Coordinates of C-alpha atoms and ligand atoms in Angstrom, one line a residue:
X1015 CA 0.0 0.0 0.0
X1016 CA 1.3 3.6 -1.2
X1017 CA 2.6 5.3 2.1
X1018 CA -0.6 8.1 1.7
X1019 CA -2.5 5.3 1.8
X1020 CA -1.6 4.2 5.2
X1021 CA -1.5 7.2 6.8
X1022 CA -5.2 7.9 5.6
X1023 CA -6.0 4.5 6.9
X1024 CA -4.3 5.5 10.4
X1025 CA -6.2 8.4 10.7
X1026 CA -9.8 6.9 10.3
X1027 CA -8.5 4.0 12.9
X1028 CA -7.4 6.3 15.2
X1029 CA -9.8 8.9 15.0
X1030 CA -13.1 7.2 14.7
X1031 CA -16.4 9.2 14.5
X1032 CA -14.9 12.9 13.3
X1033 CA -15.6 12.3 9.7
X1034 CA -15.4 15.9 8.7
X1035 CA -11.7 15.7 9.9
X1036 CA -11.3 12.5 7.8
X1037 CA -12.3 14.2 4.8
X1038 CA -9.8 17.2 5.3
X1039 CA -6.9 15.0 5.8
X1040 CA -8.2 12.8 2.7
X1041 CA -8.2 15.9 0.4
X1042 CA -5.0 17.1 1.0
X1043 CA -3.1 13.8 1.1
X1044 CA -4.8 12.8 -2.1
X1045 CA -3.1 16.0 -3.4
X1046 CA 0.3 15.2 -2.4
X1047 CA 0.5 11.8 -3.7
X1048 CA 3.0 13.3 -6.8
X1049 CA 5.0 15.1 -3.9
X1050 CA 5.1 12.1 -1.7
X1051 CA 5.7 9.5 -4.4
X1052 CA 8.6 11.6 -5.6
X1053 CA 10.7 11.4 -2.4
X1054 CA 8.5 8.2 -0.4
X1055 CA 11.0 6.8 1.5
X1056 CA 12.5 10.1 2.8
X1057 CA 9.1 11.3 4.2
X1058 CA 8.2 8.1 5.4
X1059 CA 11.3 7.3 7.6
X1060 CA 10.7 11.1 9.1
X1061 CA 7.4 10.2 9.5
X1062 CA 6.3 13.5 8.2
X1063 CA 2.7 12.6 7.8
X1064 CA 2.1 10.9 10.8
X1065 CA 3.4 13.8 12.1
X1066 CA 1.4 16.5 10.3
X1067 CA -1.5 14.6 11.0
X1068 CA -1.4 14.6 13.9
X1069 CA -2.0 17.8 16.7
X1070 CA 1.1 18.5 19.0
X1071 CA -1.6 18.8 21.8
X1072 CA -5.4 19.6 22.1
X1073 CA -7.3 20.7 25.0
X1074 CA -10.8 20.0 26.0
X1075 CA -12.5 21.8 28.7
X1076 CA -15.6 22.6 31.2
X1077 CA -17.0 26.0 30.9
X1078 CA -20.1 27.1 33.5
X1079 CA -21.5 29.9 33.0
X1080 CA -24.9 31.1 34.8
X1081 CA -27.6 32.2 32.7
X1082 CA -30.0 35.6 33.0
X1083 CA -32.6 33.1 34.7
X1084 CA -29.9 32.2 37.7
X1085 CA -29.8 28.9 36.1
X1086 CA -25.5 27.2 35.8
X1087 CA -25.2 26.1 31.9
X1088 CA -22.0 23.8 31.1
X1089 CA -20.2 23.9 27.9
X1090 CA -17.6 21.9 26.6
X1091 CA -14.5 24.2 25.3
X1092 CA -11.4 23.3 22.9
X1093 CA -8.1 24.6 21.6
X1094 CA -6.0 22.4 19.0
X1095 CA -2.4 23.0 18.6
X1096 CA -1.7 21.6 15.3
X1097 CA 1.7 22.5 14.6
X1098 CA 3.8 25.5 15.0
X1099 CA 6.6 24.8 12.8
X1100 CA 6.3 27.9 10.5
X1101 CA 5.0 30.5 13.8
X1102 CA 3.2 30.6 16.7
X1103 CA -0.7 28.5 16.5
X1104 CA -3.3 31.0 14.4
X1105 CA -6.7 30.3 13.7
X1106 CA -10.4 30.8 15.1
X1107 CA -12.5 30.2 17.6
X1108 CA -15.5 28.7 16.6
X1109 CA -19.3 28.8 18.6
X1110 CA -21.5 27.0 17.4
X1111 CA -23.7 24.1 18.9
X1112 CA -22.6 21.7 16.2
X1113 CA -19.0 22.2 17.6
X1114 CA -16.9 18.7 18.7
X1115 CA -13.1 17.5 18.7
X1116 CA -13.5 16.6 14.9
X1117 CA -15.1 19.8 13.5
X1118 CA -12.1 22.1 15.9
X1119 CA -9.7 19.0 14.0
X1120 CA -10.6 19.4 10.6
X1121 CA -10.5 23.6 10.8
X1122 CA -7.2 23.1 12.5
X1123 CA -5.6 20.8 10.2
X1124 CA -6.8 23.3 7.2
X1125 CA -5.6 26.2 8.7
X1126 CA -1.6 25.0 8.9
X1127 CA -1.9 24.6 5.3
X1128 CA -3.6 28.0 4.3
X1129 CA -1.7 30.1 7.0
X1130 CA 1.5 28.1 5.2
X1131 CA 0.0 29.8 2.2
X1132 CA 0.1 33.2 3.3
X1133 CA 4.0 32.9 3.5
X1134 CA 3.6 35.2 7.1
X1135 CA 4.8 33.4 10.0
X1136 CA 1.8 31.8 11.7
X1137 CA 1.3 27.8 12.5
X1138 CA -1.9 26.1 12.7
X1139 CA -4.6 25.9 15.5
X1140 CA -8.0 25.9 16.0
X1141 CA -10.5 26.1 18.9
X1142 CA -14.0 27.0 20.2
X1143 CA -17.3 25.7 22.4
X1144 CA -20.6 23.9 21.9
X1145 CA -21.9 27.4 23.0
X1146 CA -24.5 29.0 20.8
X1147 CA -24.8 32.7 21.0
X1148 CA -28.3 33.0 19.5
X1149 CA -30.5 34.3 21.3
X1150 CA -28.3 34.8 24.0
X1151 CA -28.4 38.8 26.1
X1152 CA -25.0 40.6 26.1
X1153 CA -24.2 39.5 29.8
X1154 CA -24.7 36.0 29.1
X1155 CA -22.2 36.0 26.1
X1156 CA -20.0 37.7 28.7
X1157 CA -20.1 35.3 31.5
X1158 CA -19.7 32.7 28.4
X1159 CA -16.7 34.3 27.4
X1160 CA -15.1 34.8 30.6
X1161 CA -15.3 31.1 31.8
X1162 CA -14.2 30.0 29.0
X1163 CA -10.9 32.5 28.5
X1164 CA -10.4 31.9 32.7
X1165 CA -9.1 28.2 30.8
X1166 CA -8.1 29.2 27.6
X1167 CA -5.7 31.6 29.0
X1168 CA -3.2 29.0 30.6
X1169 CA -2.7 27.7 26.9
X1170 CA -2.3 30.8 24.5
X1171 CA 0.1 34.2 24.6
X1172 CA 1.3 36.6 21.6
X1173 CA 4.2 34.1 21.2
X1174 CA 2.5 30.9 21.9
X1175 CA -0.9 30.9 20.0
X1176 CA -3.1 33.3 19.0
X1177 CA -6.8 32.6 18.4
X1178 CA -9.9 35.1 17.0
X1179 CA -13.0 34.9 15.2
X1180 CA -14.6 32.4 13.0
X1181 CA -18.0 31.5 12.4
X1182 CA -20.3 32.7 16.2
X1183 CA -17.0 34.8 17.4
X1184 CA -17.0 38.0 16.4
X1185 CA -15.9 41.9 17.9
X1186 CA -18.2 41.5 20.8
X1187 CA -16.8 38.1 22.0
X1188 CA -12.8 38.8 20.8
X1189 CA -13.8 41.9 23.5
X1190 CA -15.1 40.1 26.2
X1191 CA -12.8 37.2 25.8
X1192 CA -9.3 39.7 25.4
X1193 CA -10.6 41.5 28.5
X1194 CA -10.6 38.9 30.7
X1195 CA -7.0 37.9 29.5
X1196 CA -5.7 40.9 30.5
X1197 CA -7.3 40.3 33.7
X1198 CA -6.4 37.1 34.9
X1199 CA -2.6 37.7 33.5
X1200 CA -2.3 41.1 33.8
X1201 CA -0.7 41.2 30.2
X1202 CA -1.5 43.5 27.4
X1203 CA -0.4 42.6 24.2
X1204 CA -1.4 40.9 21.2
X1205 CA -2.9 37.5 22.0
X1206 CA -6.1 37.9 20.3
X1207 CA -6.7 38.6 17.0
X1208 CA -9.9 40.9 15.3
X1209 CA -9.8 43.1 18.6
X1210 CA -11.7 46.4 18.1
X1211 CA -10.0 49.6 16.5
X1212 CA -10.1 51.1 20.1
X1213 CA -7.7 48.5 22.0
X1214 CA -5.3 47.4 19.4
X1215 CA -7.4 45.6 16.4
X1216 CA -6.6 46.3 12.9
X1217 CA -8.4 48.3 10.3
X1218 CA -9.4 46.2 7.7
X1219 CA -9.3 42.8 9.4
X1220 CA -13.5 42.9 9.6
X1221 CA -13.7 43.4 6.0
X1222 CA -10.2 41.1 5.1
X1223 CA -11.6 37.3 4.6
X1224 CA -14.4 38.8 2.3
X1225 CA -12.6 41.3 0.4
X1226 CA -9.5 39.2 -0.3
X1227 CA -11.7 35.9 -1.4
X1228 CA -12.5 38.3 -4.1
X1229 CA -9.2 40.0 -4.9
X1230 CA -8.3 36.2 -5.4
X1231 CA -11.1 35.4 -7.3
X1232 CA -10.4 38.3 -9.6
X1233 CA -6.7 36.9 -9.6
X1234 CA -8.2 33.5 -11.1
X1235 CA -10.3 35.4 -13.5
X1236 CA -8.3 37.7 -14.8
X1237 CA -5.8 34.6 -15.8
X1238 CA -8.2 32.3 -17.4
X1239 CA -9.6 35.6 -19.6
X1240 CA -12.4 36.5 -17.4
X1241 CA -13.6 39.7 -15.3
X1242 CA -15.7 40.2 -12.2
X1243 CA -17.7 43.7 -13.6
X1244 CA -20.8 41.9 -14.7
X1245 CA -21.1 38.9 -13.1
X1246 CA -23.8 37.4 -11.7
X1247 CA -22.4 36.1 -8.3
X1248 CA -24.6 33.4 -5.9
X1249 CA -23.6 34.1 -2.1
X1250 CA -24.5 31.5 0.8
X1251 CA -24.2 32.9 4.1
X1252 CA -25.0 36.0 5.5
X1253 CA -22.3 36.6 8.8
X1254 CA -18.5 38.2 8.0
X1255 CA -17.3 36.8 5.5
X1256 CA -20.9 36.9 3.2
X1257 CA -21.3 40.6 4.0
X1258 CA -18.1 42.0 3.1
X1259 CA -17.6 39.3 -0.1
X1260 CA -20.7 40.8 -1.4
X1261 CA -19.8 44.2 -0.6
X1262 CA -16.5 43.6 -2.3
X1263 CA -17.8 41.9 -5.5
X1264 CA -20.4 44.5 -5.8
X1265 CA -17.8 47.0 -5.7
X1266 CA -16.0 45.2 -8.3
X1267 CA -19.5 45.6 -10.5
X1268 CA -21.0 42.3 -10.5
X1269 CA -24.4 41.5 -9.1
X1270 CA -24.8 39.4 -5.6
X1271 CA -27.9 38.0 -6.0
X1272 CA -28.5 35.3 -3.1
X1273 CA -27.8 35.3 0.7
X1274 CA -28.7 32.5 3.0
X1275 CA -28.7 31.6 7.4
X1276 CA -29.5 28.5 8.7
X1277 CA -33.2 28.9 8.3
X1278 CA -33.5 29.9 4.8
X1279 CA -32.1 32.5 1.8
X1280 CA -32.7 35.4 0.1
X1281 CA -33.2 36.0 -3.9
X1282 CA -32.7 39.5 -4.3
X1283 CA -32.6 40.0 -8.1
X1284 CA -31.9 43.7 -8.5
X1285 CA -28.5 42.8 -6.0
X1286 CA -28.5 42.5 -2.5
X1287 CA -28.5 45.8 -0.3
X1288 CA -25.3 45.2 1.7
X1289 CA -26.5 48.0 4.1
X1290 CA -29.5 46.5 5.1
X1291 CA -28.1 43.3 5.5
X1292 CA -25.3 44.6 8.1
X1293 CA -27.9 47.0 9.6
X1294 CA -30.1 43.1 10.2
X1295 CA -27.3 40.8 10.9
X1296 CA -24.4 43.2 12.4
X1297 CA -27.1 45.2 14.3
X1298 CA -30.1 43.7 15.2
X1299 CA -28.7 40.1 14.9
X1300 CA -32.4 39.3 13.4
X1301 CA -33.0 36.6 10.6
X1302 CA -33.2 36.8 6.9
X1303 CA -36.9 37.1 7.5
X1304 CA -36.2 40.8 7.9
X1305 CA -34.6 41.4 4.6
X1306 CA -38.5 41.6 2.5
X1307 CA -39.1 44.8 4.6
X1308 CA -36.4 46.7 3.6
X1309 CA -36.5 45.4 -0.5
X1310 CA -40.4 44.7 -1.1
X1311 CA -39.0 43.0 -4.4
X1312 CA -37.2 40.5 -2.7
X1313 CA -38.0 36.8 -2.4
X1314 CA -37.6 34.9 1.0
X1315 CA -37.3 31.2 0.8
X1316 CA -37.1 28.6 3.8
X1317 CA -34.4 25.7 3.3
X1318 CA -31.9 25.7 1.6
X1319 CA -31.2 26.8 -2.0
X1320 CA -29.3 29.3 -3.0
X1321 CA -26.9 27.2 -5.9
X1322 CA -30.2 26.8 -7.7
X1323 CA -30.1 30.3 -8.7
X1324 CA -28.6 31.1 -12.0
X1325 CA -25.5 32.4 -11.7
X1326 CA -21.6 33.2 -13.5
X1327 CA -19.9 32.8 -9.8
X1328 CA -20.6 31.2 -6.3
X1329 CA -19.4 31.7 -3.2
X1330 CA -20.1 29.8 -0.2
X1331 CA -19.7 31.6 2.9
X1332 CA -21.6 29.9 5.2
X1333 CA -20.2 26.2 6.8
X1334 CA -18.9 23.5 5.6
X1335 CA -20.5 20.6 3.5
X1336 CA -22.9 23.4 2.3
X1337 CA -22.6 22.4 -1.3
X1338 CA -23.5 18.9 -2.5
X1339 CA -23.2 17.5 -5.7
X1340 CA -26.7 18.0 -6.8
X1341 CA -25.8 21.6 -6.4
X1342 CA -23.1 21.6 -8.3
X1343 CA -25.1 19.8 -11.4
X1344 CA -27.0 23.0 -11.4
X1345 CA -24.7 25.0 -10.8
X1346 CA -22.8 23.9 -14.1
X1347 CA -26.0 23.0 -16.1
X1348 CA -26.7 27.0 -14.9
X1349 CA -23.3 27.6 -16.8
X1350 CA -21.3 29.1 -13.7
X1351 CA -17.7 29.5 -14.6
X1352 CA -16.3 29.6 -11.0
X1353 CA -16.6 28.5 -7.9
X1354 CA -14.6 30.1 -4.3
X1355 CA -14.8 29.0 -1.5
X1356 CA -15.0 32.0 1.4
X1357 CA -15.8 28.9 4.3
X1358 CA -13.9 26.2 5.2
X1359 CA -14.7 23.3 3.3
X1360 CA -18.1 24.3 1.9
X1361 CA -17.6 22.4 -1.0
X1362 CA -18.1 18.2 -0.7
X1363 CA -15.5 16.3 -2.3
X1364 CA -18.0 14.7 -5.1
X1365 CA -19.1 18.4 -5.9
X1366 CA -15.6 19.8 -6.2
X1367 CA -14.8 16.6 -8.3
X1368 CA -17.9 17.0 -10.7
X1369 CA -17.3 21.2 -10.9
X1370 CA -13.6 20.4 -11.8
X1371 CA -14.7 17.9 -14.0
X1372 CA -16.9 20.1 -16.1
X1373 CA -14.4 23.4 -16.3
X1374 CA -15.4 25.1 -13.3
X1375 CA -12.4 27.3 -11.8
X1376 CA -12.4 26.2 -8.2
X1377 CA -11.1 27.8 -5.6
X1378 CA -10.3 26.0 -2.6
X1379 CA -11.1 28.0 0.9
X1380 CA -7.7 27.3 2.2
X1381 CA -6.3 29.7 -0.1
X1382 CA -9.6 31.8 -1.3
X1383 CA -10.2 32.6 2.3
X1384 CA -6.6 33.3 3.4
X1385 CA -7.1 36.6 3.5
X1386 CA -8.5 36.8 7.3
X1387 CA -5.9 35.0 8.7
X1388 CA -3.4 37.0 6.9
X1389 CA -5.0 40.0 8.3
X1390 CA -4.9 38.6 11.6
X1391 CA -0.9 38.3 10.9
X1392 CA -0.8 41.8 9.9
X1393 CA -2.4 42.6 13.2
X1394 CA -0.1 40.6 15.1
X1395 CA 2.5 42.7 13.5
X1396 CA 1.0 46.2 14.3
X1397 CA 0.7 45.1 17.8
X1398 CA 4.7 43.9 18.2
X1399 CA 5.4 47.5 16.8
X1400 CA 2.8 49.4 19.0
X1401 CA 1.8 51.3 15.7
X1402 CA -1.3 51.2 13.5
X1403 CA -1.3 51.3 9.9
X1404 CA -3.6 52.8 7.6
X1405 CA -6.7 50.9 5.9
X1406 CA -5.2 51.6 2.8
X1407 CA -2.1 50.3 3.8
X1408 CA -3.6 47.2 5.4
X1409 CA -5.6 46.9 2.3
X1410 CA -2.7 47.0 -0.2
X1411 CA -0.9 44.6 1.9
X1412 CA -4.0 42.1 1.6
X1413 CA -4.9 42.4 -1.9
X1414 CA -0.8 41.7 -2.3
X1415 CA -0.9 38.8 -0.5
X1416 CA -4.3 37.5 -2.0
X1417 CA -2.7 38.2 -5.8
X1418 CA 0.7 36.1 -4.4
X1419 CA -1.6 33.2 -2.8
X1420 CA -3.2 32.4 -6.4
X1421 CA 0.2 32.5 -8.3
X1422 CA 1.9 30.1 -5.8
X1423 CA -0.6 27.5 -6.4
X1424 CA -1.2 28.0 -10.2
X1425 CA 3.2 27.3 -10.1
X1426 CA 2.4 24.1 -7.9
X1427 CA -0.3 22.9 -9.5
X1428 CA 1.5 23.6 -13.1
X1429 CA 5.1 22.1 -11.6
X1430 CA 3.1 18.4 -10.8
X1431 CA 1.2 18.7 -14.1
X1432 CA -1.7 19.5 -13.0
X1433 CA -2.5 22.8 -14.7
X1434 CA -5.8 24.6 -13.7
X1435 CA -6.3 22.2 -10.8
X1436 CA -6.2 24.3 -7.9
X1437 CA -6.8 22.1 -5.1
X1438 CA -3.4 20.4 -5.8
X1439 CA -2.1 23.2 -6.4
X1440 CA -3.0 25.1 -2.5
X1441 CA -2.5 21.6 -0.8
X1442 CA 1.3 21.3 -2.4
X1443 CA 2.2 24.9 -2.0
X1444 CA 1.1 25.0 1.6
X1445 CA 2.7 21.4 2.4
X1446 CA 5.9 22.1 0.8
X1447 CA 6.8 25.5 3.1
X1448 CA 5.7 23.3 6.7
X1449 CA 7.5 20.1 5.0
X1450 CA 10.8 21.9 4.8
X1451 CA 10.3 23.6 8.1
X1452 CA 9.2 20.2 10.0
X1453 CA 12.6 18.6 8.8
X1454 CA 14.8 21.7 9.0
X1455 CA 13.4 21.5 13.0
X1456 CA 14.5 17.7 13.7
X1457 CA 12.4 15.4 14.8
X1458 CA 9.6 17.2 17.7
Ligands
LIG1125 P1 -20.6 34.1 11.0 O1 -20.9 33.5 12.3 O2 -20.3 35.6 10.9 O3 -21.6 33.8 9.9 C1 -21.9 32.4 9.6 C2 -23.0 32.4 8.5 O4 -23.1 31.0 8.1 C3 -24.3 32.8 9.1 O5 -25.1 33.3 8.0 C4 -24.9 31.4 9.6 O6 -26.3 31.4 9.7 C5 -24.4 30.5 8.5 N1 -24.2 29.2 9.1 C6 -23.4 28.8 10.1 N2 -23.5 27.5 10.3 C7 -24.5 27.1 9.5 C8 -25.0 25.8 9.3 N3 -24.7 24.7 10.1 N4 -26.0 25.7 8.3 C9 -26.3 26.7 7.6 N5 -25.8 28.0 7.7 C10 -24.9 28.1 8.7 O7 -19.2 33.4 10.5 P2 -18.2 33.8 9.4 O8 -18.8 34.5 8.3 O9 -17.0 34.3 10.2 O10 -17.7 32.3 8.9 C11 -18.3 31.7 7.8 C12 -17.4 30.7 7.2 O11 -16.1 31.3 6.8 C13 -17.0 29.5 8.2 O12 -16.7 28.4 7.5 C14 -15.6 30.0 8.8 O13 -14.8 29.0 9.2 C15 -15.0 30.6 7.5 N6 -13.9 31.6 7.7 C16 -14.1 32.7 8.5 C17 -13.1 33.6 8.6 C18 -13.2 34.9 9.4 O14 -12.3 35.7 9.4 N7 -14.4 35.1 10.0 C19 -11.8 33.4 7.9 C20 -11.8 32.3 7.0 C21 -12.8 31.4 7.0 P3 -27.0 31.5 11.1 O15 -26.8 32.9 11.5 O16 -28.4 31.1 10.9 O17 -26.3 30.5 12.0
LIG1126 O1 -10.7 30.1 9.3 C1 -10.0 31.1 9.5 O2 -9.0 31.3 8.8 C2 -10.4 32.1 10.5 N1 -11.5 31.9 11.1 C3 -9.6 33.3 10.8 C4 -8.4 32.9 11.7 C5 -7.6 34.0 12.2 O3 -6.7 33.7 13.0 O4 -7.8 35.2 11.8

């Protein structure tokens, strides 16, 4: 059996019931096999992908909290170190009552391969809670948050690992959490990531994972003889990332059309109003249902279906496994030309097969939605200097780093043969840099 083989076959033995994490490991060792096979009994006497698969340490947790009725609630917290062999642990914090070891595995394993990407100096981790913030008052997100950094905060530092937001996490728990931090270890510095403008956040890094999936999108375009203005783009999701990649592509002159939450989506077919939809989800934290009273000509539609719609571009933005393969029939027989992914692993592995397979451009998220974590890097940076930069200059940086991203894996993709297929290309670009680093670093 091929050495990528057995490690795949490891990982499912060892790690039963987080099939999520299975399929991210799958994907990206099916993409290395030409990197492996070239140099197979090197990597497997280092055991390099034992190693990479497997965390240097996760942590699992209790977190009480009392509720506005009196009433103790208990959560279950985590924080997976994957590797730190490139820079300290990056990546999100997750809420979400679907959260478990395998979901924090899979977002962890995928993030040392896209912050790898970014070329700045930040390893792989991942974290987050069971918690859901729906519905929840202010004070009860607080005492969630405050629990669960009075743990958190023995694990992570500016040097060590630095979390921030993801999907459920954004300015209002990053504030609560990097508070109490400070409290319990009477430190201030940069440990946190997405912090607000007032106490050492970045400008920019709100808008950065939407705005650069589609300076990289435009990237892809542009080199396959295509152009945003005029495009009809399908957007699932409607949280960070959504808002500002439909800001963005808007203000790149194509036409959002679609939005979606967990209870159903919006058709909008004059283009989505990005203000009203920050005003309902930013603001108010409402539903989609909301959306029909500020555009009348708007259609609301419970369930799921926005990849129905017909469209030039999607871009899931929601969670992952969001788009099957019966999605991605219509969205071909629809005649989409491209597909990015702003979440993690929205796309299924059948879909991105078929959408491949039919001369869709697909973007995968680890490098299409690099751009928050690279943000997040540049905040890091600002914060070791004690200065802030401009948005422009954060901006420039990003689009920079976005434009970079897509070249490095058109090269890799091109230097294995396999032009156009940018999977392979992100999954060998991002291995190669934490490859070299691993062995450069001995065996730990
Ligand atoms: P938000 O919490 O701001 O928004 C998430 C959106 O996705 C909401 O519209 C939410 O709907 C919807 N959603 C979440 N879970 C589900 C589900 N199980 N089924 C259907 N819809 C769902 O998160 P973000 O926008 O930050 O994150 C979106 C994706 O982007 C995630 O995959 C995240 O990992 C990824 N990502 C985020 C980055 C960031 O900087 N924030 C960086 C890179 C990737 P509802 O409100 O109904 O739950
Ligand atoms: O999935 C991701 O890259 C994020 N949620 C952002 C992580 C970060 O550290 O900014």
């Amino acid at each position: 059996m091929s050495y990528v083989d057995e490690v795949y076959e490891k990982v499912v033995a060892k790690n039963p019931a987080e099939p999520e994490f299975h399929q991210a490991v799958k994907e990206v060792l099916d993409s290395l096999r030409p990197v492996i096979e070239a140099n197979e009994e090197k990597y497997r006497r280092e055991a390099l992908l034992e190693r990479l698969v497997e965390p240097d340490r996760q942590f699992k947790f209790r977190v009480p909290w009392v509720d506005d009725q009196g009433q103790v609630q208990v959560n279950t917290g985590y924080r997976v170190q994957f590797n730190n062999s490139i820079g300290p642990y990056k990546g999100g914090l997750r809420l979400h009552p679907s959260v478990n070891l395998g979901i924090i595995k899979f977002l962890g394993f995928e993030q040392i391969f896209k912050n790898s990407l970014t070329r700045l100096p930040i390893g792989g981790g991942k974290g987050g809670s069971d918690f859901d913030p729906k519905g929840k008052s202010d004070r009860e997100v607080m005492a969630f948050c405050q629990s669960f950094m009075t743990e958190l905060c023995k694990y992570i530092g500016a040097d060590t690992d630095v979390p921030a937001g993801d999907i459920g996490t954004g300015a209002r728990e990053i504030g609560y959490m990097f508070g109490q931090y400070k409290k319990i270890k009477s430190v201030y510095e940069g440990v946190l990531t997405g912090k607000g403008l007032s106490y050492g956040g970045s400008l920019a890094r709100t808008e950065a994972t939407g705005y650069g999936l589609l300076y990289l999108t435009q990237e892809m375009l542009k080199c396959n003889g295509h152009e945003m203005n005029g495009k009809v783009v399908a957007v699932s999701g409607s949280g960070n990332v959504a808002i500002y990649a439909a800001q963005k592509a808007q203000q790149m002159g194509a036409k959002v059309v679609t939005c979606s939450d967990s209870n159903g989506w919006v058709y909008d077919p004059e283009g989505i109003d990005v203000a009203a939809l920050k005003e309902i989800k930013e603001v108010q934290r409402a539903r989609l249902t909301e959306y029909k009273k500020y555009r009348p000509n708007s259609e609301y539609h419970e369930g799921r279906g926005v990849w129905t719609v017909k469209c030039d571009i999607a871009l899931p933005c929601a969670t992952q496994n969001e788009l099957f393969l019966e999605d991605a029939k219509a969205l071909v027989a629809n005649g989409c030309i491209a597909v990015a992914e702003g979440a993690n692993m929205p796309t299924t592995m059948d879909a991105t097969e078929y959408l491949q397979k039919n001369g869709v451009l697909f973007a995968p998220g680890k490098a299409a939605n690099a751009g928050g974590v690279a943000t997040s890097a540049l905040e890091m940076s600002q914060n070791s200097e004690r200065l802030s930069w401009t948005f422009e200059e954060v901006d420039g940086k990003l689009q920079q780093i976005m434009v970079n991203i897509f070249h490095n894996l058109d090269d890799a993709a091109k230097r294995y043969g396999k032009e156009g297929d940018y999977v392979a290309g992100a999954n060998i670009a991002g291995f190669e840099k934490v490859a070299e680093a691993m062995i450069a670093q001995g065996v730990c």
